[in-house]
mmCIF file of C-alpha atoms in Angstrom:
data_model
loop_
_atom_site.group_PDB
_atom_site.id
_atom_site.type_symbol
_atom_site.label_atom_id
_atom_site.label_comp_id
_atom_site.label_asym_id
_atom_site.label_seq_id
_atom_site.Cartn_x
_atom_site.Cartn_y
_atom_site.Cartn_z
ATOM 1 C CA MET L 74 -21.237 -63.466 -80.076
ATOM 2 C CA ARG L 75 -18.890 -61.834 -82.577
ATOM 3 C CA PHE L 76 -16.002 -59.472 -81.994
ATOM 4 C CA HIS L 77 -15.664 -56.540 -84.368
ATOM 5 C CA ARG L 78 -12.928 -54.042 -84.993
ATOM 6 C CA PRO L 79 -14.133 -50.583 -83.902
ATOM 7 C CA ARG L 80 -14.928 -48.129 -86.669
ATOM 8 C CA PRO L 81 -14.806 -44.347 -86.379
ATOM 9 C CA LEU L 82 -18.067 -42.450 -86.361
ATOM 10 C CA SER L 83 -18.779 -41.201 -89.884
ATOM 11 C CA THR L 84 -22.146 -39.519 -89.246
ATOM 12 C CA THR L 85 -23.400 -37.004 -86.679
ATOM 13 C CA PRO L 86 -26.221 -38.729 -84.801
ATOM 14 C CA THR L 87 -28.218 -37.095 -82.041
ATOM 15 C CA VAL L 88 -28.190 -38.408 -78.491
ATOM 16 C CA SER L 89 -30.588 -37.455 -75.707
ATOM 17 C CA VAL L 90 -29.303 -37.710 -72.150
ATOM 18 C CA VAL L 91 -32.013 -37.685 -69.486
ATOM 19 C CA VAL L 92 -30.732 -36.600 -66.065
ATOM 20 C CA PRO L 93 -33.217 -37.263 -63.244
ATOM 21 C CA CYS L 94 -32.477 -35.245 -60.132
ATOM 22 C CA TYR L 95 -33.767 -35.238 -56.571
ATOM 23 C CA ARG L 96 -31.727 -33.290 -54.015
ATOM 24 C CA TYR L 97 -28.597 -33.758 -56.109
ATOM 25 C CA GLY L 98 -28.152 -30.162 -57.246
ATOM 26 C CA HIS L 99 -24.568 -30.187 -55.923
ATOM 27 C CA PHE L 100 -23.750 -33.053 -58.301
ATOM 28 C CA LEU L 101 -25.732 -31.736 -61.253
ATOM 29 C CA PRO L 102 -23.164 -29.425 -62.939
ATOM 30 C CA ASP L 103 -20.603 -32.229 -63.226
ATOM 31 C CA ALA L 104 -23.166 -34.728 -64.549
ATOM 32 C CA VAL L 105 -24.423 -32.311 -67.202
ATOM 33 C CA ALA L 106 -20.893 -31.311 -68.205
ATOM 34 C CA SER L 107 -19.937 -34.958 -68.653
ATOM 35 C CA ALA L 108 -22.951 -35.526 -70.920
ATOM 36 C CA LEU L 109 -22.056 -32.522 -73.077
ATOM 37 C CA ASP L 110 -18.390 -33.523 -73.432
ATOM 38 C CA GLN L 111 -19.084 -35.915 -76.323
ATOM 39 C CA PRO L 112 -17.375 -34.989 -79.628
ATOM 40 C CA GLY L 113 -18.916 -36.027 -82.920
ATOM 41 C CA VAL L 114 -22.526 -36.319 -81.715
ATOM 42 C CA ASP L 115 -25.259 -33.743 -81.212
ATOM 43 C CA VAL L 116 -26.229 -34.005 -77.543
ATOM 44 C CA GLU L 117 -29.317 -32.703 -75.820
ATOM 45 C CA VAL L 118 -29.535 -32.929 -72.035
ATOM 46 C CA ILE L 119 -32.934 -33.094 -70.358
ATOM 47 C CA VAL L 120 -32.806 -32.461 -66.609
ATOM 48 C CA VAL L 121 -35.924 -33.534 -64.715
ATOM 49 C CA ASP L 122 -36.065 -32.274 -61.154
ATOM 50 C CA ASP L 123 -38.525 -34.186 -58.990
ATOM 51 C CA ALA L 124 -39.628 -31.300 -56.744
ATOM 52 C CA SER L 125 -36.343 -31.241 -54.840
ATOM 53 C CA PRO L 126 -36.543 -29.350 -51.527
ATOM 54 C CA ASP L 127 -33.050 -27.911 -52.078
ATOM 55 C CA ASP L 128 -31.780 -25.619 -54.853
ATOM 56 C CA SER L 129 -31.586 -28.371 -57.503
ATOM 57 C CA ALA L 130 -34.194 -26.744 -59.755
ATOM 58 C CA ASP L 131 -32.363 -23.418 -59.660
ATOM 59 C CA VAL L 132 -29.078 -25.125 -60.486
ATOM 60 C CA ALA L 133 -30.722 -26.900 -63.421
ATOM 61 C CA ARG L 134 -32.228 -23.670 -64.752
ATOM 62 C CA ALA L 135 -28.855 -21.937 -64.514
ATOM 63 C CA LEU L 136 -27.260 -24.734 -66.532
ATOM 64 C CA ALA L 137 -29.988 -24.417 -69.176
ATOM 65 C CA ALA L 138 -29.499 -20.662 -69.351
ATOM 66 C CA ALA L 139 -25.788 -21.161 -69.954
ATOM 67 C CA ASP L 140 -26.115 -23.794 -72.713
ATOM 68 C CA PRO L 141 -28.974 -24.111 -75.231
ATOM 69 C CA ARG L 142 -28.428 -27.884 -75.393
ATOM 70 C CA VAL L 143 -29.825 -28.229 -71.869
ATOM 71 C CA ARG L 144 -33.568 -28.343 -71.167
ATOM 72 C CA VAL L 145 -35.255 -28.516 -67.785
ATOM 73 C CA LEU L 146 -38.506 -29.997 -66.532
ATOM 74 C CA VAL L 147 -39.419 -29.331 -62.896
ATOM 75 C CA HIS L 148 -42.124 -31.330 -61.153
ATOM 76 C CA GLU L 149 -44.359 -29.255 -58.930
ATOM 77 C CA GLN L 150 -44.936 -32.315 -56.732
ATOM 78 C CA ASN L 151 -42.678 -35.261 -56.039
ATOM 79 C CA ARG L 152 -43.599 -38.138 -58.365
ATOM 80 C CA GLY L 153 -40.906 -40.683 -57.586
ATOM 81 C CA HIS L 154 -37.931 -41.792 -59.604
ATOM 82 C CA ILE L 155 -39.692 -44.009 -62.163
ATOM 83 C CA ARG L 156 -42.148 -41.275 -63.172
ATOM 84 C CA THR L 157 -39.214 -38.841 -63.295
ATOM 85 C CA TYR L 158 -37.322 -41.148 -65.646
ATOM 86 C CA ASN L 159 -40.301 -41.619 -67.929
ATOM 87 C CA ASP L 160 -41.194 -37.919 -68.062
ATOM 88 C CA GLY L 161 -37.659 -37.188 -69.246
ATOM 89 C CA LEU L 162 -37.634 -40.032 -71.776
ATOM 90 C CA ALA L 163 -40.902 -38.772 -73.248
ATOM 91 C CA LEU L 164 -39.142 -35.518 -74.172
ATOM 92 C CA ALA L 165 -36.148 -37.201 -75.822
ATOM 93 C CA ARG L 166 -35.685 -36.423 -79.521
ATOM 94 C CA GLY L 167 -32.335 -38.058 -80.214
ATOM 95 C CA ASP L 168 -31.581 -41.099 -82.301
ATOM 96 C CA TYR L 169 -30.186 -42.699 -79.157
ATOM 97 C CA VAL L 170 -31.074 -42.189 -75.504
ATOM 98 C CA SER L 171 -29.155 -42.480 -72.251
ATOM 99 C CA LEU L 172 -30.374 -42.149 -68.658
ATOM 100 C CA LEU L 173 -27.741 -40.632 -66.372
ATOM 101 C CA SER L 174 -28.452 -40.153 -62.676
ATOM 102 C CA ALA L 175 -27.435 -36.727 -61.444
ATOM 103 C CA ASP L 176 -24.774 -38.211 -59.165
ATOM 104 C CA ASP L 177 -23.101 -40.242 -61.935
ATOM 105 C CA LEU L 178 -20.846 -39.225 -64.829
ATOM 106 C CA LEU L 179 -20.200 -40.219 -68.422
ATOM 107 C CA THR L 180 -16.591 -40.454 -69.511
ATOM 108 C CA PRO L 181 -15.410 -38.167 -72.342
ATOM 109 C CA GLY L 182 -16.456 -39.649 -75.673
ATOM 110 C CA ALA L 183 -18.608 -42.422 -74.175
ATOM 111 C CA LEU L 184 -21.644 -41.480 -76.255
ATOM 112 C CA THR L 185 -19.455 -41.065 -79.330
ATOM 113 C CA ARG L 186 -18.167 -44.601 -78.946
ATOM 114 C CA ALA L 187 -21.664 -46.007 -78.372
ATOM 115 C CA ALA L 188 -23.090 -44.113 -81.347
ATOM 116 C CA ALA L 189 -20.352 -45.396 -83.646
ATOM 117 C CA LEU L 190 -21.293 -48.962 -82.711
ATOM 118 C CA PHE L 191 -24.999 -48.265 -83.286
ATOM 119 C CA GLU L 192 -24.340 -46.689 -86.661
ATOM 120 C CA ALA L 193 -22.205 -49.645 -87.807
ATOM 121 C CA HIS L 194 -24.730 -52.249 -86.613
ATOM 122 C CA PRO L 195 -28.340 -51.179 -87.243
ATOM 123 C CA GLY L 196 -29.715 -54.356 -85.659
ATOM 124 C CA VAL L 197 -28.334 -53.388 -82.242
ATOM 125 C CA GLY L 198 -30.851 -51.860 -79.838
ATOM 126 C CA LEU L 199 -28.740 -51.645 -76.663
ATOM 127 C CA VAL L 200 -25.089 -50.693 -76.223
ATOM 128 C CA TYR L 201 -23.254 -50.741 -72.916
ATOM 129 C CA GLY L 202 -19.713 -50.830 -71.589
ATOM 130 C CA TYR L 203 -17.874 -50.864 -68.304
ATOM 131 C CA ALA L 204 -19.106 -48.649 -65.472
ATOM 132 C CA ARG L 205 -16.576 -48.162 -62.704
ATOM 133 C CA SER L 206 -17.482 -46.946 -59.233
ATOM 134 C CA PHE L 207 -15.788 -44.059 -57.442
ATOM 135 C CA GLN L 208 -16.341 -42.074 -54.275
ATOM 136 C CA GLU L 209 -14.712 -38.655 -54.340
ATOM 137 C CA THR L 210 -11.986 -38.024 -56.891
ATOM 138 C CA VAL L 211 -12.938 -38.914 -60.456
ATOM 139 C CA PRO L 212 -10.210 -41.127 -61.979
ATOM 140 C CA VAL L 213 -8.787 -40.473 -65.413
ATOM 141 C CA ALA L 214 -10.334 -42.720 -68.069
ATOM 142 C CA ASP L 215 -8.375 -44.343 -70.881
ATOM 143 C CA PRO L 216 -10.472 -43.811 -74.061
ATOM 144 C CA ARG L 217 -8.926 -46.596 -76.143
ATOM 145 C CA VAL L 218 -11.410 -49.132 -77.512
ATOM 146 C CA ARG L 219 -10.129 -52.686 -77.772
ATOM 147 C CA SER L 220 -13.080 -54.242 -79.621
ATOM 148 C CA TRP L 221 -16.856 -54.380 -79.991
ATOM 149 C CA SER L 222 -18.849 -57.396 -78.846
ATOM 150 C CA VAL L 223 -22.118 -57.927 -80.705
ATOM 151 C CA TYR L 224 -24.473 -60.543 -79.273
ATOM 152 C CA PRO L 225 -27.610 -61.878 -80.910
ATOM 153 C CA GLY L 226 -30.204 -60.562 -78.491
ATOM 154 C CA ARG L 227 -31.477 -63.965 -77.457
ATOM 155 C CA GLN L 228 -27.973 -65.208 -76.755
ATOM 156 C CA TRP L 229 -27.358 -62.270 -74.416
ATOM 157 C CA LEU L 230 -30.765 -62.883 -72.851
ATOM 158 C CA GLY L 231 -29.860 -66.537 -72.336
ATOM 159 C CA LEU L 232 -26.648 -65.550 -70.550
ATOM 160 C CA ALA L 233 -28.520 -63.173 -68.237
ATOM 161 C CA THR L 234 -31.086 -65.888 -67.546
ATOM 162 C CA ARG L 235 -28.519 -68.592 -66.764
ATOM 163 C CA ARG L 236 -26.683 -66.229 -64.415
ATOM 164 C CA GLY L 237 -29.915 -64.876 -62.945
ATOM 165 C CA ARG L 238 -28.578 -61.344 -62.995
ATOM 166 C CA CYS L 239 -27.981 -58.165 -64.936
ATOM 167 C CA PHE L 240 -24.626 -57.245 -66.472
ATOM 168 C CA ILE L 241 -25.312 -53.494 -66.666
ATOM 169 C CA SER L 242 -25.006 -50.924 -63.878
ATOM 170 C CA SER L 243 -27.113 -48.385 -65.830
ATOM 171 C CA PRO L 244 -25.225 -45.127 -66.530
ATOM 172 C CA GLU L 245 -23.154 -46.840 -69.246
ATOM 173 C CA ALA L 246 -26.232 -48.025 -71.200
ATOM 174 C CA VAL L 247 -27.518 -46.336 -74.379
ATOM 175 C CA VAL L 248 -30.610 -47.472 -76.311
ATOM 176 C CA ARG L 249 -32.214 -46.705 -79.655
ATOM 177 C CA ARG L 250 -35.142 -44.374 -79.198
ATOM 178 C CA GLU L 251 -37.397 -46.863 -81.035
ATOM 179 C CA LEU L 252 -37.008 -49.180 -78.078
ATOM 180 C CA LEU L 253 -38.830 -46.604 -75.951
ATOM 181 C CA ALA L 254 -41.655 -46.073 -78.426
ATOM 182 C CA ASP L 255 -44.169 -48.294 -76.652
ATOM 183 C CA ARG L 256 -43.256 -47.486 -73.023
ATOM 184 C CA GLY L 257 -40.432 -46.569 -70.716
ATOM 185 C CA TYR L 258 -39.577 -47.870 -67.260
ATOM 186 C CA ASP L 259 -42.064 -50.140 -65.476
ATOM 187 C CA PRO L 260 -43.377 -48.487 -62.267
ATOM 188 C CA ARG L 261 -44.026 -51.932 -60.788
ATOM 189 C CA LEU L 262 -40.263 -52.454 -60.608
ATOM 190 C CA PRO L 263 -38.839 -49.484 -58.698
ATOM 191 C CA HIS L 264 -35.626 -51.370 -57.903
ATOM 192 C CA SER L 265 -35.016 -53.115 -61.232
ATOM 193 C CA ALA L 266 -36.928 -51.311 -63.983
ATOM 194 C CA ASP L 267 -33.688 -50.810 -65.896
ATOM 195 C CA PHE L 268 -33.005 -54.558 -65.869
ATOM 196 C CA ALA L 269 -36.508 -55.144 -67.232
ATOM 197 C CA MET L 270 -35.791 -52.746 -70.073
ATOM 198 C CA TRP L 271 -32.543 -54.518 -70.973
ATOM 199 C CA LEU L 272 -34.359 -57.868 -71.069
ATOM 200 C CA ARG L 273 -37.042 -56.366 -73.288
ATOM 201 C CA ALA L 274 -34.392 -54.962 -75.606
ATOM 202 C CA ALA L 275 -32.604 -58.309 -75.888
ATOM 203 C CA ALA L 276 -35.825 -60.110 -76.786
ATOM 204 C CA ARG L 277 -36.165 -58.033 -79.969
ATOM 205 C CA TRP L 278 -32.779 -56.472 -80.754
ATOM 206 C CA ASP L 279 -29.134 -57.416 -80.720
ATOM 207 C CA VAL L 280 -27.049 -56.259 -77.769
ATOM 208 C CA ALA L 281 -23.512 -54.865 -78.043
ATOM 209 C CA ARG L 282 -20.710 -53.713 -75.808
ATOM 210 C CA VAL L 283 -17.811 -51.286 -76.152
ATOM 211 C CA ASN L 284 -14.829 -53.227 -74.774
ATOM 212 C CA GLY L 285 -11.866 -51.504 -73.208
ATOM 213 C CA PRO L 286 -12.626 -48.028 -71.884
ATOM 214 C CA VAL L 287 -14.644 -47.040 -68.859
ATOM 215 C CA GLN L 288 -17.905 -45.727 -70.289
ATOM 216 C CA ALA L 289 -19.360 -44.236 -67.102
ATOM 217 C CA TRP L 290 -18.483 -43.452 -63.501
ATOM 218 C CA TYR L 291 -20.926 -44.691 -60.858
ATOM 219 C CA ARG L 292 -20.694 -42.558 -57.732
ATOM 220 C CA VAL L 293 -20.901 -44.430 -54.418
ATOM 221 C CA HIS L 294 -22.143 -42.400 -51.450
ATOM 222 C CA ASP L 295 -24.375 -42.781 -48.403
ATOM 223 C CA ALA L 296 -27.547 -41.685 -50.225
ATOM 224 C CA ASN L 297 -27.340 -44.279 -53.031
ATOM 225 C CA MET L 298 -30.749 -45.886 -53.421
ATOM 226 C CA HIS L 299 -29.295 -49.392 -53.436
ATOM 227 C CA LEU L 300 -27.741 -48.629 -50.027
ATOM 228 C CA THR L 301 -30.904 -47.133 -48.520
ATOM 229 C CA THR L 302 -34.372 -47.903 -49.891
ATOM 230 C CA TYR L 303 -33.401 -51.154 -51.623
ATOM 231 C CA ALA L 304 -30.486 -52.278 -49.484
ATOM 232 C CA GLY L 305 -29.612 -55.932 -48.998
ATOM 233 C CA TRP L 306 -28.943 -58.956 -51.184
ATOM 234 C CA LEU L 307 -32.253 -60.601 -50.306
ATOM 235 C CA THR L 308 -34.112 -57.542 -51.566
ATOM 236 C CA ASP L 309 -32.022 -57.652 -54.718
ATOM 237 C CA LEU L 310 -32.822 -61.344 -55.270
ATOM 238 C CA GLN L 311 -36.521 -60.734 -54.699
ATOM 239 C CA GLU L 312 -36.559 -57.848 -57.163
ATOM 240 C CA ARG L 313 -34.702 -59.847 -59.806
ATOM 241 C CA GLN L 314 -37.178 -62.682 -59.344
ATOM 242 C CA ARG L 315 -40.068 -60.242 -59.847
ATOM 243 C CA THR L 316 -38.382 -58.797 -62.942
ATOM 244 C CA PHE L 317 -37.925 -62.201 -64.564
ATOM 245 C CA GLU L 318 -41.464 -63.206 -63.624
ATOM 246 C CA LEU L 319 -43.037 -60.181 -65.311
ATOM 247 C CA PHE L 320 -40.786 -60.557 -68.326
ATOM 248 C CA PHE L 321 -41.560 -64.229 -68.910
ATOM 249 C CA THR L 322 -45.280 -63.916 -68.182
ATOM 250 C CA GLU L 323 -45.982 -60.682 -70.063
ATOM 251 C CA GLU L 324 -43.220 -59.830 -72.519
ATOM 252 C CA VAL L 325 -42.436 -63.033 -74.369
ATOM 253 C CA ALA L 326 -45.890 -63.872 -75.709
ATOM 254 C CA GLY L 327 -45.499 -64.699 -79.387
ATOM 255 C CA LEU L 328 -41.703 -64.989 -79.143
ATOM 256 C CA ALA L 329 -40.962 -68.664 -79.726
ATOM 257 C CA GLY L 330 -38.533 -70.419 -77.421
ATOM 258 C CA LEU L 331 -38.179 -67.780 -74.734
ATOM 259 C CA GLN L 332 -40.734 -69.108 -72.265
ATOM 260 C CA ALA L 333 -38.560 -72.164 -71.604
ATOM 261 C CA GLN L 334 -35.899 -69.932 -70.033
ATOM 262 C CA TRP L 335 -38.036 -68.946 -67.053
ATOM 263 C CA PRO L 336 -37.234 -72.151 -65.082
ATOM 264 C CA VAL L 337 -33.552 -71.550 -65.900
ATOM 265 C CA ALA L 338 -33.696 -68.126 -64.250
ATOM 266 C CA ARG L 339 -35.468 -69.588 -61.216
ATOM 267 C CA ARG L 340 -32.747 -72.186 -60.759
ATOM 268 C CA ALA L 341 -30.040 -69.531 -61.034
ATOM 269 C CA LEU L 342 -31.690 -67.382 -58.365
ATOM 270 C CA GLY L 343 -32.164 -70.413 -56.142
ATOM 271 C CA ARG L 344 -28.490 -71.342 -56.429
ATOM 272 C CA GLU L 345 -27.410 -67.835 -55.537
ATOM 273 C CA ALA L 346 -29.753 -67.773 -52.537
ATOM 274 C CA ALA L 347 -28.315 -71.077 -51.330
ATOM 275 C CA ARG L 348 -24.757 -69.737 -51.617
ATOM 276 C CA ARG L 349 -25.676 -66.624 -49.679
ATOM 277 C CA ALA L 350 -27.414 -68.748 -47.031
ATOM 278 C CA LEU L 351 -24.195 -70.718 -46.611
ATOM 279 C CA ALA L 352 -22.159 -67.526 -46.224
ATOM 280 C CA ALA L 353 -24.666 -66.096 -43.724
ATOM 281 C CA ARG L 354 -24.627 -69.321 -41.686
ATOM 282 C CA ARG L 355 -20.836 -69.344 -41.680
ATOM 283 C CA ASP L 356 -20.778 -65.766 -40.360
ATOM 284 C CA GLY L 357 -23.288 -66.515 -37.607
ATOM 285 C CA ARG L 358 -26.225 -64.702 -39.225
ATOM 286 C CA ALA L 359 -28.754 -67.494 -38.690
ATOM 287 C CA GLU L 360 -31.859 -65.381 -39.268
ATOM 288 C CA GLU L 361 -30.528 -64.078 -42.571
ATOM 289 C CA ALA L 362 -29.550 -67.600 -43.631
ATOM 290 C CA ALA L 363 -33.080 -68.804 -42.901
ATOM 291 C CA ALA L 364 -34.531 -66.017 -45.066
ATOM 292 C CA TYR L 365 -32.305 -67.024 -47.993
ATOM 293 C CA ARG L 366 -33.292 -70.671 -47.541
ATOM 294 C CA ALA L 367 -36.975 -69.786 -47.548
ATOM 295 C CA PHE L 368 -36.573 -67.702 -50.695
ATOM 296 C CA ALA L 369 -34.724 -70.483 -52.516
ATOM 297 C CA ARG L 370 -37.169 -73.180 -51.416
ATOM 298 C CA ASP L 371 -40.233 -71.170 -52.455
ATOM 299 C CA LEU L 372 -38.691 -70.218 -55.755
ATOM 300 C CA GLN L 373 -37.277 -73.553 -56.870
ATOM 301 C CA PRO L 374 -37.516 -76.589 -54.581
ATOM 302 C CA THR L 375 -35.098 -78.519 -56.814
ATOM 303 C CA SER L 376 -32.371 -76.032 -55.869
ATOM 304 C CA GLU L 377 -31.913 -78.232 -52.783
ATOM 305 C CA ARG L 378 -30.004 -80.634 -55.034
ATOM 306 C CA SER L 379 -27.323 -78.034 -55.785
ATOM 307 C CA LEU L 380 -23.896 -78.326 -54.160
ATOM 308 C CA ALA L 381 -24.198 -74.970 -52.396
ATOM 309 C CA TRP L 382 -27.588 -75.916 -50.983
ATOM 310 C CA ARG L 383 -26.377 -79.311 -49.710
ATOM 311 C CA LEU L 384 -23.349 -77.731 -48.058
ATOM 312 C CA GLU L 385 -25.547 -75.078 -46.481
ATOM 313 C CA ALA L 386 -27.816 -77.791 -45.092
ATOM 314 C CA LEU L 387 -24.755 -79.677 -43.878
ATOM 315 C CA ALA L 388 -23.704 -76.638 -41.885
ATOM 316 C CA GLY L 389 -26.700 -77.138 -39.625
ATOM 317 C CA THR L 390 -25.919 -80.752 -38.766
ATOM 318 C CA ARG L 391 -22.160 -81.115 -38.362
ATOM 319 C CA ASP L 392 -18.900 -79.198 -38.408
ATOM 320 C CA PRO L 393 -18.827 -77.692 -41.932
ATOM 321 C CA LEU L 394 -15.330 -76.257 -41.815
ATOM 322 C CA PRO L 395 -13.530 -78.483 -44.389
ATOM 323 C CA ALA L 396 -16.379 -78.345 -46.890
ATOM 324 C CA ALA L 397 -17.014 -74.657 -46.282
ATOM 325 C CA ALA L 398 -13.336 -73.803 -46.652
ATOM 326 C CA ALA L 399 -13.135 -75.702 -49.931
ATOM 327 C CA LEU L 400 -16.284 -74.052 -51.214
ATOM 328 C CA ARG L 401 -15.051 -70.636 -50.125
ATOM 329 C CA PHE L 402 -11.748 -71.107 -51.946
ATOM 330 C CA ALA L 403 -13.484 -72.388 -55.083
ATOM 331 C CA GLY L 404 -16.032 -69.604 -54.893
ATOM 332 C CA ARG L 405 -13.398 -66.896 -54.638
ATOM 333 C CA ALA L 406 -11.397 -68.345 -57.517
ATOM 334 C CA GLY L 407 -14.501 -68.707 -59.660
ATOM 335 C CA HIS L 408 -15.676 -65.197 -58.806
ATOM 336 C CA HIS L 409 -12.289 -63.766 -59.793
ATOM 337 C CA VAL L 410 -12.329 -65.567 -63.149
ATOM 338 C CA ARG L 411 -15.907 -64.500 -63.844
ATOM 339 C CA TRP L 412 -15.162 -60.902 -62.859
ATOM 340 C CA ARG L 413 -12.136 -60.762 -65.151
ATOM 341 C CA TYR L 414 -14.146 -62.129 -68.068
ATOM 342 C CA GLU L 415 -17.104 -59.827 -67.410
ATOM 343 C CA ARG L 416 -14.833 -56.802 -67.072
ATOM 344 C CA ARG L 417 -13.303 -57.633 -70.438
ATOM 345 C CA TYR L 418 -16.340 -58.801 -72.424
ATOM 346 C CA GLY L 419 -19.416 -57.718 -70.478
ATOM 347 C CA THR L 420 -21.136 -61.054 -69.718
#
């Protein structure tokens, strides 16, 4: 990975922002306004309403009538979020493409900063940054860019594999339109299709990050999909496992050296499941702990040799308090260090 000094944007690239919407008409004006507030780039916004039963379609049409940069596609029947994403992406004409949920926001100049990085590094296929969550009041974002990180795609892929997770929330990600030429989001992965796309990008392109500013605001509310339809860490682990499985069995054919990383991802997921089993056992959630253990054992039997797994097993046979307390302290310290590094550099 190399750090680069940011360069100002010297061209005027086009960026397409696809805004899928289902019953989020009350959020839609702010989302669209945030996508249009991007100096130095030509932005088109494509709102795709998935047959919302509220007034979302009318709100979208009013926004299009007020600004020629906004286009609207309304589904006559509900087709689900993956089909909604892909229908919008199919209409994108920009050099670069971003998918922004109707309840999220881009920060001012986020697309400008991403486009400048793309223009300076033509081998980069995916640019992301820091996405910060909020609930009601939108914080003020500092636009200053500290640096650019540019990863060889396979290095970034290796980091994601060793951690067994994704580093991108989603609204802060921008891709080259060429990356979408063959297909968009995978309907077999309703929970993690974005993660699958980032893996696919890293297998063939370099990956870069804008370091410093918040690039997007992720709105947290009761109707978030990850809090409703796909709630729970076990569901998240299962969906990540499915994402890696499809990637390593279908995407990496002909790409030398990548297949060997599949066992690495399995071990990472097994370790995380063992840690979560230990936490569940400690908190008296025996049934949940058993589900994590079963997932880890089925995925990677050798994960039983990991420290977290052995301590979790120990919890069932004797008083685990000293070991658990030590692990909890180490885990919190390690999590804080990792979070600080990821916040600063993105991996």
